[in-house]
PDB file of C-alpha atoms in Angstrom:
ATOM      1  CA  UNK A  19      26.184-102.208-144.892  1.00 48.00           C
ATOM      2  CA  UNK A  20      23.695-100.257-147.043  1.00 55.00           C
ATOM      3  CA  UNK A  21      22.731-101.468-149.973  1.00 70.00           C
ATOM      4  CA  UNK A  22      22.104 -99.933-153.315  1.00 73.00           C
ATOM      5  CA  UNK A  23      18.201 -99.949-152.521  1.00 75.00           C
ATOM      6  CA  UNK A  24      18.701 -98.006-148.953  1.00 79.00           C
ATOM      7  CA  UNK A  25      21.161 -95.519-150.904  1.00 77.00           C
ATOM      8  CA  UNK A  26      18.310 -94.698-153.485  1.00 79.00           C
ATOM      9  CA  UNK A  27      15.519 -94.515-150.932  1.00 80.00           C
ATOM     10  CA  UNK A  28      17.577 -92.116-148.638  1.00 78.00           C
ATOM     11  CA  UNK A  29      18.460 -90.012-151.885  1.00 80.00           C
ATOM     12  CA  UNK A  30      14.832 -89.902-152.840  1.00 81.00           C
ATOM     13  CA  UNK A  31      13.280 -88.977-148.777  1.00 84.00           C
ATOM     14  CA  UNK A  32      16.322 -86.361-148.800  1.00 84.00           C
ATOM     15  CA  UNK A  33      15.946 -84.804-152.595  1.00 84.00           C
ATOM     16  CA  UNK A  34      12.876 -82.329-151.487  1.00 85.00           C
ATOM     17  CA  UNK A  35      14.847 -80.987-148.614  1.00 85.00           C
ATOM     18  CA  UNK A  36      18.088 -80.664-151.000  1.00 83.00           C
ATOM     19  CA  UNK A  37      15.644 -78.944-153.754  1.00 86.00           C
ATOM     20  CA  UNK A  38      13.835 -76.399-151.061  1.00 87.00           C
ATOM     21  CA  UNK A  39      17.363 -75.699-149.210  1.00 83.00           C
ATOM     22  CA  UNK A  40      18.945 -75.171-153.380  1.00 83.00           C
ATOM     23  CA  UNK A  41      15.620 -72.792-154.345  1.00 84.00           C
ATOM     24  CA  UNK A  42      16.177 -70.894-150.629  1.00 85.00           C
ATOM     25  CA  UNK A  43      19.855 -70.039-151.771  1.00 84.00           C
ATOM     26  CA  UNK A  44      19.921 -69.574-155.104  1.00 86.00           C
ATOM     27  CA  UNK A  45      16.713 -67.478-156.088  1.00 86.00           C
ATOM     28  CA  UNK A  46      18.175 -64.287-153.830  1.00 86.00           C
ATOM     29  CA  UNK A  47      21.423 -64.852-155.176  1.00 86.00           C
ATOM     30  CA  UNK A  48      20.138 -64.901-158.782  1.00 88.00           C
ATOM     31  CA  UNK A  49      18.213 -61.659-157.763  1.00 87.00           C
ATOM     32  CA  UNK A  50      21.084 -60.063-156.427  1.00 87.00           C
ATOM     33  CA  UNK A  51      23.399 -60.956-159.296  1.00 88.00           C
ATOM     34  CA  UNK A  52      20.724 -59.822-162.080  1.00 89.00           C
ATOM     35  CA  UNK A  53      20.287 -56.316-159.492  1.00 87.00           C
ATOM     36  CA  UNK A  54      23.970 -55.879-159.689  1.00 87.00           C
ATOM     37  CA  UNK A  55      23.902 -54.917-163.122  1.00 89.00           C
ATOM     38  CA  UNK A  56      21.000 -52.564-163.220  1.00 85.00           C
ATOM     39  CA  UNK A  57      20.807 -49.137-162.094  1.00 84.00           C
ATOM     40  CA  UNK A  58      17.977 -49.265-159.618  1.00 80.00           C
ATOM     41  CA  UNK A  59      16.712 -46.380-157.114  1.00 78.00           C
ATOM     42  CA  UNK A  60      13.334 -47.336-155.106  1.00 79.00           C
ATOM     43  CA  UNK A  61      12.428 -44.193-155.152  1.00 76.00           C
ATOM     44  CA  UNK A  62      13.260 -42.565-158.838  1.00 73.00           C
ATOM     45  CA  UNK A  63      12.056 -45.968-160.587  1.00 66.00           C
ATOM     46  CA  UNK A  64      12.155 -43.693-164.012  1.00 64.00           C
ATOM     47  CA  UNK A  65      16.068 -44.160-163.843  1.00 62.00           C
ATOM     48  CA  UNK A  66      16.300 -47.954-164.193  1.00 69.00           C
ATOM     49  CA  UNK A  67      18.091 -49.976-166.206  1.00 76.00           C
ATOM     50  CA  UNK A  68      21.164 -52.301-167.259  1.00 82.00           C
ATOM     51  CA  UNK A  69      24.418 -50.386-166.924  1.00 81.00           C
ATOM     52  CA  UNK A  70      26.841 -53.196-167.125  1.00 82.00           C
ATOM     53  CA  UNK A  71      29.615 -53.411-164.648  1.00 88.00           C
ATOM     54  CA  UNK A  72      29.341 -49.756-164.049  1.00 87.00           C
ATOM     55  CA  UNK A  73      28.123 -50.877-160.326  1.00 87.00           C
ATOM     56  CA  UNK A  74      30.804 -53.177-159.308  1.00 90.00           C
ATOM     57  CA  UNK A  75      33.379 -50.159-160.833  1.00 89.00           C
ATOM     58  CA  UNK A  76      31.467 -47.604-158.506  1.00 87.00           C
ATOM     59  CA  UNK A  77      31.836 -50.309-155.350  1.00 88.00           C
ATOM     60  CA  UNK A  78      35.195 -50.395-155.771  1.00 88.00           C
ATOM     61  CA  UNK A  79      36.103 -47.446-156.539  1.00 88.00           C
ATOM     62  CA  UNK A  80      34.373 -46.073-152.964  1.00 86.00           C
ATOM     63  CA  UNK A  81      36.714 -44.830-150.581  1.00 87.00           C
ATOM     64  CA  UNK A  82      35.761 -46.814-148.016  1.00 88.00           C
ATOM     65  CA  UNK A  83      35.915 -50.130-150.030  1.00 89.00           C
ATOM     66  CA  UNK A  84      39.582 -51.036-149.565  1.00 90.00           C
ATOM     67  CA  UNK A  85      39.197 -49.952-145.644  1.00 92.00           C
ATOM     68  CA  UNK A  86      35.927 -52.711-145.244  1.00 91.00           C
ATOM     69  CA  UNK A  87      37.779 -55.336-146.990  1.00 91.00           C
ATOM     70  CA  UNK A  88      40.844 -54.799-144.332  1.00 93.00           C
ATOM     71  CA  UNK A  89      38.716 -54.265-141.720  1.00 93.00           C
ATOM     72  CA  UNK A  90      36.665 -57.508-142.358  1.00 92.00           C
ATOM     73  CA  UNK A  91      39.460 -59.636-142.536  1.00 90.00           C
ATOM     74  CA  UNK A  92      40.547 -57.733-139.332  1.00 93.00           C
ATOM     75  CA  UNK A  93      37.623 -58.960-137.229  1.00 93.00           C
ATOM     76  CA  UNK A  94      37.794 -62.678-138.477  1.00 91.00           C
ATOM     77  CA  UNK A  95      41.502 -63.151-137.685  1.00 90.00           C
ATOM     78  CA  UNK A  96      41.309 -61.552-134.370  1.00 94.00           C
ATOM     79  CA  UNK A  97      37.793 -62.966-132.933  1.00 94.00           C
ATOM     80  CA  UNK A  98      39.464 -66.460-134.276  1.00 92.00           C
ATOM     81  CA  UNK A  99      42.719 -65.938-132.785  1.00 92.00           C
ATOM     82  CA  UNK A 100      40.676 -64.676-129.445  1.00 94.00           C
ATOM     83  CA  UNK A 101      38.275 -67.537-129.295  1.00 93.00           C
ATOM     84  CA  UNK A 102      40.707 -70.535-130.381  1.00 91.00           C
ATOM     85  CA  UNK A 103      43.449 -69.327-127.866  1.00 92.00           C
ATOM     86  CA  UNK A 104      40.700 -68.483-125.171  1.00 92.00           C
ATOM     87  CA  UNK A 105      38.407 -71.322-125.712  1.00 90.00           C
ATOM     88  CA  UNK A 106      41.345 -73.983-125.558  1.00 89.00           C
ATOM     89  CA  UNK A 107      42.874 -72.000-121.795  1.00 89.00           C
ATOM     90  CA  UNK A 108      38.569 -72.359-120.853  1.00 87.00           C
ATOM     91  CA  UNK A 109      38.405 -75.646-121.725  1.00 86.00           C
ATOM     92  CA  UNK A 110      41.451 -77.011-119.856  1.00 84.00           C
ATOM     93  CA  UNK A 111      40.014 -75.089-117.249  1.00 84.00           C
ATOM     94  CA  UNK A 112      36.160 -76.539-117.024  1.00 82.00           C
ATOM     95  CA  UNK A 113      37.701 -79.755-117.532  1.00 78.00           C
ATOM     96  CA  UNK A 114      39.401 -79.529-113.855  1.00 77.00           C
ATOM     97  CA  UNK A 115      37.321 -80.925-111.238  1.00 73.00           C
ATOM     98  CA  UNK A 116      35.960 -78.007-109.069  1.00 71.00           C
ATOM     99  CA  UNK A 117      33.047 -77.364-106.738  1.00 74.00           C
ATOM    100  CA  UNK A 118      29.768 -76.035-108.482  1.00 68.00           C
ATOM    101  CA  UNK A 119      31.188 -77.419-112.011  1.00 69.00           C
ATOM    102  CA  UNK A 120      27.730 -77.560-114.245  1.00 73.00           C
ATOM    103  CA  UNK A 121      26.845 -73.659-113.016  1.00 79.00           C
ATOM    104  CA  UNK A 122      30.464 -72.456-114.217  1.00 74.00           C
ATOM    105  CA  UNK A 123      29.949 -74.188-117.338  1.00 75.00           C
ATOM    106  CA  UNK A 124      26.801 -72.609-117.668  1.00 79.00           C
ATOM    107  CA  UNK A 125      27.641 -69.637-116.550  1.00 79.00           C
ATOM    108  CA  UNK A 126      30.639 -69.356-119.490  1.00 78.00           C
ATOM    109  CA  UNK A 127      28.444 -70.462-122.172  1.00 80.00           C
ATOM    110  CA  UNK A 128      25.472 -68.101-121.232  1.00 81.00           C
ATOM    111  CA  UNK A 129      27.165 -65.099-123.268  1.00 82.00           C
ATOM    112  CA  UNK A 130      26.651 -67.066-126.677  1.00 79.00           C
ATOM    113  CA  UNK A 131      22.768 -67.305-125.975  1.00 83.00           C
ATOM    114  CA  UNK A 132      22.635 -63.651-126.045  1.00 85.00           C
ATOM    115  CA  UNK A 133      21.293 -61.480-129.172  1.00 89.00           C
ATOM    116  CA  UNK A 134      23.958 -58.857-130.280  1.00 88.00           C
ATOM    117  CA  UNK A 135      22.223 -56.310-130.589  1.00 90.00           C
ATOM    118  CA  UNK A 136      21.515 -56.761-127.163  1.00 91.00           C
ATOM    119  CA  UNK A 137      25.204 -57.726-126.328  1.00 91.00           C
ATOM    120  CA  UNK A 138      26.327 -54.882-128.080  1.00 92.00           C
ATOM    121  CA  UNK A 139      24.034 -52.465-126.171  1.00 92.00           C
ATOM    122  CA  UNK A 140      25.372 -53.533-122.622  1.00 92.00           C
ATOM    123  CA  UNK A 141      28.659 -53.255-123.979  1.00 92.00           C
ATOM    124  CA  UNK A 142      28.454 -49.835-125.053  1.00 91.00           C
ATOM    125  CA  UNK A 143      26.253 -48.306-122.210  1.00 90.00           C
ATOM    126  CA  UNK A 144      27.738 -50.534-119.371  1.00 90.00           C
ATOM    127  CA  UNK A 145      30.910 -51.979-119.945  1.00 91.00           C
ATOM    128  CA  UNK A 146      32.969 -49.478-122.808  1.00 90.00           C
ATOM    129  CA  UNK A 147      31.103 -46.402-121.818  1.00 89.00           C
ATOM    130  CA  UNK A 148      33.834 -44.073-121.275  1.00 89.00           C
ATOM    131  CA  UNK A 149      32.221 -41.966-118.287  1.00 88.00           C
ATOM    132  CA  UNK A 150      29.674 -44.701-116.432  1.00 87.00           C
ATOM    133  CA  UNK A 151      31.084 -47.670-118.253  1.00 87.00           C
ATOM    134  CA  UNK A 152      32.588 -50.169-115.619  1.00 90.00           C
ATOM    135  CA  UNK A 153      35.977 -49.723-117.495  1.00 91.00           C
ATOM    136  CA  UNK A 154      35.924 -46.648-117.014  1.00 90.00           C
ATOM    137  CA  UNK A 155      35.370 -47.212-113.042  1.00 91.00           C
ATOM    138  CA  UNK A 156      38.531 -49.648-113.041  1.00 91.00           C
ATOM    139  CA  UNK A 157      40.438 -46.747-115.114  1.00 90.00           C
ATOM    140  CA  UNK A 158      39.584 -43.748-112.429  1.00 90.00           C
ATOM    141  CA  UNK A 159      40.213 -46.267-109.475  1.00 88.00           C
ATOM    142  CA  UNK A 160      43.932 -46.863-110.799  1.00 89.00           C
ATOM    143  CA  UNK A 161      43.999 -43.068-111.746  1.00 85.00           C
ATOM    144  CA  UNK A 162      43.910 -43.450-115.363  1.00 86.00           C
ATOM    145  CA  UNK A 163      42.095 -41.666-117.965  1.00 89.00           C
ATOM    146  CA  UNK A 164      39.155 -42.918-119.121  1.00 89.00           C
ATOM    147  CA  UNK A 165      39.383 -44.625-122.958  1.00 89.00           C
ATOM    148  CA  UNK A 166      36.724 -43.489-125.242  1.00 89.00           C
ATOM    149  CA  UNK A 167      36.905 -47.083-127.087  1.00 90.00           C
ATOM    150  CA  UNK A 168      33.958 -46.895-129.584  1.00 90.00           C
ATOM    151  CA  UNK A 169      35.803 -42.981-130.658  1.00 88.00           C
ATOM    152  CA  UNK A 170      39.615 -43.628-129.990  1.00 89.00           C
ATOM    153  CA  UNK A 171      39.821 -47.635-130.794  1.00 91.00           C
ATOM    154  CA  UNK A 172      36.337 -48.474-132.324  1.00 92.00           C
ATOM    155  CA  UNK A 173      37.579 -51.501-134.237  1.00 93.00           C
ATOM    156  CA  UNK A 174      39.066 -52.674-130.995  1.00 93.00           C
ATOM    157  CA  UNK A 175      35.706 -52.327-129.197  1.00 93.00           C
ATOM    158  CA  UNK A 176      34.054 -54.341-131.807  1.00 94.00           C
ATOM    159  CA  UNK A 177      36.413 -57.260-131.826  1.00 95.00           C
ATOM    160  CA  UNK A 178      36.240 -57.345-127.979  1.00 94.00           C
ATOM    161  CA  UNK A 179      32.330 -57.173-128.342  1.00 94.00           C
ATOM    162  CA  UNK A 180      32.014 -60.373-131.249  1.00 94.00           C
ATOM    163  CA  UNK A 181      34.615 -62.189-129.175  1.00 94.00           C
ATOM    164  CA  UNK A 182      32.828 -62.350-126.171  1.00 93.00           C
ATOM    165  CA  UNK A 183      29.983 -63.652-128.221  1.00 92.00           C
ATOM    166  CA  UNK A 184      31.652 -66.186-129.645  1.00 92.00           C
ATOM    167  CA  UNK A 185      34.132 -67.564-126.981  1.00 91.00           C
ATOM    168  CA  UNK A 186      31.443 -69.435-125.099  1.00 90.00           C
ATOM    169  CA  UNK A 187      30.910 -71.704-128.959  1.00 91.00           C
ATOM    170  CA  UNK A 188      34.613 -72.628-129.498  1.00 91.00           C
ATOM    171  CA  UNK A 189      34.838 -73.398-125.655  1.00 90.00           C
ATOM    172  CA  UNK A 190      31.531 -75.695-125.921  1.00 88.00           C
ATOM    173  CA  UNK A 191      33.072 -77.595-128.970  1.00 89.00           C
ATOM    174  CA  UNK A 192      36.471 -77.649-127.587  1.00 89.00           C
ATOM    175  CA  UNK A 193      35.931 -78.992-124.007  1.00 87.00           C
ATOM    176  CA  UNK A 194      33.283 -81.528-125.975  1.00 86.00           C
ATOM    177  CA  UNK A 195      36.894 -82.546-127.326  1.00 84.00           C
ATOM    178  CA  UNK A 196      38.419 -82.603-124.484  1.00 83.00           C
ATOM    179  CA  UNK A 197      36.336 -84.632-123.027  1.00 80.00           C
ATOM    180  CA  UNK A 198      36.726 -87.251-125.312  1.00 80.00           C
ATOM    181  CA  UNK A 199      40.280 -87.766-124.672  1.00 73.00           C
ATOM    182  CA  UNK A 200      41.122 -91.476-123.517  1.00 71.00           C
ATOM    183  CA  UNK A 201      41.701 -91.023-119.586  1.00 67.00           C
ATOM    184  CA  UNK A 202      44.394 -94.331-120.650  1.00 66.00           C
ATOM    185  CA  UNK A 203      46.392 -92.157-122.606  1.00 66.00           C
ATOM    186  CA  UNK A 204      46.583 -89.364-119.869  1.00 66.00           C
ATOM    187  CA  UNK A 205      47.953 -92.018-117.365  1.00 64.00           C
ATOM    188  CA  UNK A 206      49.941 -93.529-119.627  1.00 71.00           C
ATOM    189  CA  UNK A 207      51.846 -90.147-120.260  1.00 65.00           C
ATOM    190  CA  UNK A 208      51.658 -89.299-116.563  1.00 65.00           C
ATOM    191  CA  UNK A 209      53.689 -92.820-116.052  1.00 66.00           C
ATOM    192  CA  UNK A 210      56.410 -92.013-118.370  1.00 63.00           C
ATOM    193  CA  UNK A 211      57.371 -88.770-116.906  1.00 65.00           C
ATOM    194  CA  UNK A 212      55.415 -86.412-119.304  1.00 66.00           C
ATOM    195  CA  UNK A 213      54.977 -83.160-117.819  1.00 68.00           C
ATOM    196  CA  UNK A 214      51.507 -80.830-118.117  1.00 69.00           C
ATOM    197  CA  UNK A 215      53.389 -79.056-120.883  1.00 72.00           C
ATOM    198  CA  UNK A 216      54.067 -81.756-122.840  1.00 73.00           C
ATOM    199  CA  UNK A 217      51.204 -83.684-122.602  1.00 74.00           C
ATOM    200  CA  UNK A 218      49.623 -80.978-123.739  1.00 74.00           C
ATOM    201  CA  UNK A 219      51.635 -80.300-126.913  1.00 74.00           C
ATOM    202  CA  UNK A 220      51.885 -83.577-127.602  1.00 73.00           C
ATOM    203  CA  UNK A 221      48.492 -85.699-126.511  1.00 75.00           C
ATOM    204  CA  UNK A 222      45.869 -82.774-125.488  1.00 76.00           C
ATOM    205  CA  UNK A 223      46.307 -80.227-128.649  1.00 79.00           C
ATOM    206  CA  UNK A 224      46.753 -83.160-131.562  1.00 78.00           C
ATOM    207  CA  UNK A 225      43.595 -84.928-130.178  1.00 77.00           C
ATOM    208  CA  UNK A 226      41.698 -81.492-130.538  1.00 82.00           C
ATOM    209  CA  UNK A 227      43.048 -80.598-133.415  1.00 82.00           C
ATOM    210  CA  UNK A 228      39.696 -81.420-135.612  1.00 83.00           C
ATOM    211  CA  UNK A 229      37.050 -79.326-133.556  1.00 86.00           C
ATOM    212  CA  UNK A 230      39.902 -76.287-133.619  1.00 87.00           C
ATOM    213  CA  UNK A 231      39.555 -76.735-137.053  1.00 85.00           C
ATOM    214  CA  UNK A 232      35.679 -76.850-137.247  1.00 85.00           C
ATOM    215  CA  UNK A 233      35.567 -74.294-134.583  1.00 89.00           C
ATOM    216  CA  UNK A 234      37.562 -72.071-137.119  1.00 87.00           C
ATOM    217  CA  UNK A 235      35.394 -73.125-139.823  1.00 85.00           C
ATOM    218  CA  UNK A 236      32.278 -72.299-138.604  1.00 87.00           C
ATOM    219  CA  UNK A 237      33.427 -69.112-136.783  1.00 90.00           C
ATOM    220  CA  UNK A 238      34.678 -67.816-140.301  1.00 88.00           C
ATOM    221  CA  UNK A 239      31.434 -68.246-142.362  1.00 85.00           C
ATOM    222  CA  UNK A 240      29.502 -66.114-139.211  1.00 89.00           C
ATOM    223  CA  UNK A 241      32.175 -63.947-138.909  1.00 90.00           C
ATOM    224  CA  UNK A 242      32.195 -62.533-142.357  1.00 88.00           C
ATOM    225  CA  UNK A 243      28.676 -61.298-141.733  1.00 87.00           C
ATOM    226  CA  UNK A 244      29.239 -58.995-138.655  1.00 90.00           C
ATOM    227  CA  UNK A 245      26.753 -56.540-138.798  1.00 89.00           C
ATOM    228  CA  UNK A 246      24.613 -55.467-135.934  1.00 90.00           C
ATOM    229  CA  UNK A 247      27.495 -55.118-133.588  1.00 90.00           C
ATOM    230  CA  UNK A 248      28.341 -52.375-136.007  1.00 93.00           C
ATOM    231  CA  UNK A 249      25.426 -50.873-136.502  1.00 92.00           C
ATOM    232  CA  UNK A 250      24.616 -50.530-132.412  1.00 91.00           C
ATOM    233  CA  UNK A 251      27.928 -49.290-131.297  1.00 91.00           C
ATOM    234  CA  UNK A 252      29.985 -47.514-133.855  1.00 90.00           C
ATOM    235  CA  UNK A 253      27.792 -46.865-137.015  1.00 89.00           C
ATOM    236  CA  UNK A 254      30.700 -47.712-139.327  1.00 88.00           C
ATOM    237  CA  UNK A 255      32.296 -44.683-137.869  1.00 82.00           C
ATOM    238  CA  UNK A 256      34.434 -43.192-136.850  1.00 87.00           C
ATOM    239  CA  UNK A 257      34.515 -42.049-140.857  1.00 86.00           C
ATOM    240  CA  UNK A 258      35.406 -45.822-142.096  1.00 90.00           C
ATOM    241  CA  UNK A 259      37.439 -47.032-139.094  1.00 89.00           C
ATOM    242  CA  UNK A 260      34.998 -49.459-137.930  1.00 90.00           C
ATOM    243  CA  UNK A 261      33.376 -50.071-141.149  1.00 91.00           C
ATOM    244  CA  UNK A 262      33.380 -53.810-142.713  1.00 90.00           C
ATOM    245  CA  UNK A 263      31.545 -55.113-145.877  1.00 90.00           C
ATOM    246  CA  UNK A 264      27.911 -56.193-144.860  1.00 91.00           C
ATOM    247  CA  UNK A 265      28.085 -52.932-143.236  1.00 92.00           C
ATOM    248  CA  UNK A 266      28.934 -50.946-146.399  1.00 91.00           C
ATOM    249  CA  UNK A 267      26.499 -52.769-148.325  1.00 91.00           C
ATOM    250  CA  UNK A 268      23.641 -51.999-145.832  1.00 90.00           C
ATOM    251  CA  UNK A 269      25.050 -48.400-146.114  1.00 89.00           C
ATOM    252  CA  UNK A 270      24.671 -48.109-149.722  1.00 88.00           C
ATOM    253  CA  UNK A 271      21.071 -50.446-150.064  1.00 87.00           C
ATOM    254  CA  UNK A 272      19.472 -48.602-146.828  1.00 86.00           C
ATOM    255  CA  UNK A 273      21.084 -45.525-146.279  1.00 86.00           C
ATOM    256  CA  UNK A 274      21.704 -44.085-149.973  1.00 83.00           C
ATOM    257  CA  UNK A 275      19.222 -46.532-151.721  1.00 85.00           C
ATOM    258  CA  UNK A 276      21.647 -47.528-154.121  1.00 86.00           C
ATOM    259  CA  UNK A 277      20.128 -51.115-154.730  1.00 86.00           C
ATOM    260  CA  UNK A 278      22.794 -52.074-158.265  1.00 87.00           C
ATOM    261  CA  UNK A 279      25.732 -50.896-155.857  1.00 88.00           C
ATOM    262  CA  UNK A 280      24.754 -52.893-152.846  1.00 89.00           C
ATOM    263  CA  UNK A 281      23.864 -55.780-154.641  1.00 91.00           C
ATOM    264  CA  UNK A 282      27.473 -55.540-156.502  1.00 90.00           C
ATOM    265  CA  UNK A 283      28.639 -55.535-152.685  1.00 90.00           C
ATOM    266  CA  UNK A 284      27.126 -58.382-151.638  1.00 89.00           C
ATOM    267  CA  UNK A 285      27.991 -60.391-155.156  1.00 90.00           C
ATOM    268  CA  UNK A 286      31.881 -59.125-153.872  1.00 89.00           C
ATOM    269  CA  UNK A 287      31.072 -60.516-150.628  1.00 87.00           C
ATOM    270  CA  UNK A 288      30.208 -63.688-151.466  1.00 86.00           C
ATOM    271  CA  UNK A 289      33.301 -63.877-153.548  1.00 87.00           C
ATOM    272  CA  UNK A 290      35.604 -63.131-150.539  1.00 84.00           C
ATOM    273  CA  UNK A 291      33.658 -65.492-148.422  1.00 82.00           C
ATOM    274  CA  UNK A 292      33.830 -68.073-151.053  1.00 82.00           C
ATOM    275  CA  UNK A 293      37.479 -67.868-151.323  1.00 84.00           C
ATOM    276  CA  UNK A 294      37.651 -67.975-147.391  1.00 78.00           C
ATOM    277  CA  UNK A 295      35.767 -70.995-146.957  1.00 75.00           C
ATOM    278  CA  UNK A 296      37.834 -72.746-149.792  1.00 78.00           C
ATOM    279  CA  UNK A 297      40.613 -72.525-147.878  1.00 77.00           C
ATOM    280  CA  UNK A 298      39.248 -73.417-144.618  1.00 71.00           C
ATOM    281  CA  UNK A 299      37.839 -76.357-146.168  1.00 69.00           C
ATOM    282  CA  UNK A 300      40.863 -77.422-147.391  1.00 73.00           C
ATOM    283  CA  UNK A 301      42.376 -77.114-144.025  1.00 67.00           C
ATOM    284  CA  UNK A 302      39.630 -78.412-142.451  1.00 61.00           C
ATOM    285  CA  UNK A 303      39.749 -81.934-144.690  1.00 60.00           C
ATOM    286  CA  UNK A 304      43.997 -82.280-144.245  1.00 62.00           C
ATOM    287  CA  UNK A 305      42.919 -82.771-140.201  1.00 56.00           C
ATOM    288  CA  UNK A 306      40.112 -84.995-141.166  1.00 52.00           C
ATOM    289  CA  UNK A 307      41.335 -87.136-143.195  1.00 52.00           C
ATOM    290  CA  UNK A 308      44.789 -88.092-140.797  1.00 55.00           C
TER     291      UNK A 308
END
C-alpha cells in the first residue's frame, strides 16, 4: 500500500505537468472568453472595444445557429450509433478464428490512421463522386441514377465519411474487450444450453459494457469538433445543411473576420460540450462503478 510519503512525492513529480497541462487550457480559454465581449475586426482595429453580450446575441440570433446546433448533435448520435453497433458486429467478427487473422485486423483498423482531410478527399473524388465515384459505378451497373450525396444528402455524406474514420477505434477497444472475456464462462454457457444469442445478450454485451461506454465517451468529446471533413467536402453548404458549430465559428473568425462573434461561438461550444460530457460521465461512472 502507498503510504502518505509516496502520495506526496507522486503529487509533487506530477504538479508541473498538472500546472503546464492547466496554463495550456485555460490561457486560450481566458482569451477567448475576454474576445467574446469585445468588438474586434483584424483588419478595422479603429472599431474595437467592449460591447457586452451584444456578440453572443448576434451568434444566436444567426440563421444558421439553430441549424449547427441540430446538425452537431446530428453527427455525434449517428457516427456513435454507427461505430458502437458496427464496431461490436467487427469485433465478434475478428474474434473468430480465420486464416490471415493479424492482416484483417490490420487491414480494419488502417482507416483510423488516416488524416481527414485526406479521408475526406478520397471520399469525395473516389468513392461519393456522383459521375467517377465508385458509387456511382455500382449505381449505373444496377441501372440507377447516380446520387449527388455531398448536393442532395450532404449531411449524410459527412456522417458516412467521420464514421468510417472512427469505426476502426471503437472496434480496437471493443475486440480488446472481447478478448478479455473468461474462455470458462463461454464453456460454461455453451454446457448449459445457451445459444449464440443469448450468450451474447447475456455474457458477451454485459462484459463489454465499460469500453462501449468509454468508446462513447471518447468518441463524443472528438466528435463535437468535426471540422475538416466539412470544410473538404461540403463547405457548410449546401446553404446550412451540412453546417455544424466549429464550422460556423471558423466561418465567422476566418471567413467574415468577426473575432467577438466567433469567440462567443466557441465560449457556446464549450458549453454544449460541457453539458455533453457531464452526462457521459455520469453514464460512464454508473458502468464503472457495478
Amino acid at each position: 500500500m502507498a503510504t502518505q510519503q509516496t502520495r506526496s512525492l507522486a503529487r509533487f513529480m506530477m504538479a508541473p505537468s498538472v500546472v503546464l497541462l492547466l496554463v495550456w487550457m485555460i490561457v486560450p480559454l481566458a482569451f477567448t472568453l475576454w474576445f467574446s465581449f469585445q468588438q474586434y475586426n483584424p483588419l478595422n482595429p479603429i472599431r474595437d472595444g467592449f460591447v457586452g453580450f451584444s456578440n453572443y446575441a448576434l451568434f444566436y440570433s444567426n440563421p444558421a445557429f439553430l441549424q449547427s446546433i441540430l446538425n452537431t448533435l446530428t453527427i455525434v448520435v449517428s457516427v456513435l450509433l454507427i461505430t458502437v453497433i458496427g464496431g461490436i458486429l467487427l469485433a465478434l467478427l475478428l474474434d473468430q478464428p480465420m486464416w490471415g487473422q493479424g492482416i484483417v485486423r490490420i487491414l480494419v483498423i488502417s482507416p483510423f490512421f488516416v488524416m481527414p482531410p485526406v479521408a475526406a478527399l478520397v471520399w469525395k473524388n473516389m468513392i461519393m463522386h456522383p459521375q467517377y465515384g465508385v458509387f456511382a459505378d455500382i449505381a449505373r451497373f444496377f441501372g440507377a441514377q447516380p446520387i449527388d450525396w455531398f448536393g442532395q444528402h450532404p449531411l449524410t455524406a459527412i456522417i458516412i465519411i467521420v464514421a468510417w474514420q472512427w469505426l476502426p477505434f471503437a472496434t480496437l477497444i471493443l475486440l480488446t474487450a472481447l478478448q478479455s472475456l473468461d474462455g470458462e464462462q463461454k464453456e460454461a454457457a455453451e454446457m448449459d444450453g445457451a445459444g449464440f444469442v443469448s450468450r451474447f445478450i447475456y455474457l458477451t454485451l454485459p462484459h463489454m459494457s465499460r469500453a462501449i461506454t468509454v468508446v462513447i465517451l471518447i468518441q463524443t468529446i472528438f466528435l463535437l469538433s468535426v471540422y475538416a471533413e466539412i470544410l473538404v467536402t461540403t463547405n457548410g453548404g449546401p446553404g446550412y445543411a451540412s453546417t455544424n458549430l466549429p464550422f460556423l465559428v471558423y466561418q465567422k473568425a476566418l471567413l467574415e473576420f468577426k473575432i467577438g462573434q466567433a469567440s462567443a461561438g466557441g465560449i457556446i461550444a464549450v458549453i454544449l460540450a460541457n453539458i455533453v460530457a457531464f452526462f457521459a460521465m455520469r453514464a460512464v461512472g454508473k458502468n464503472l462503478d457495478k
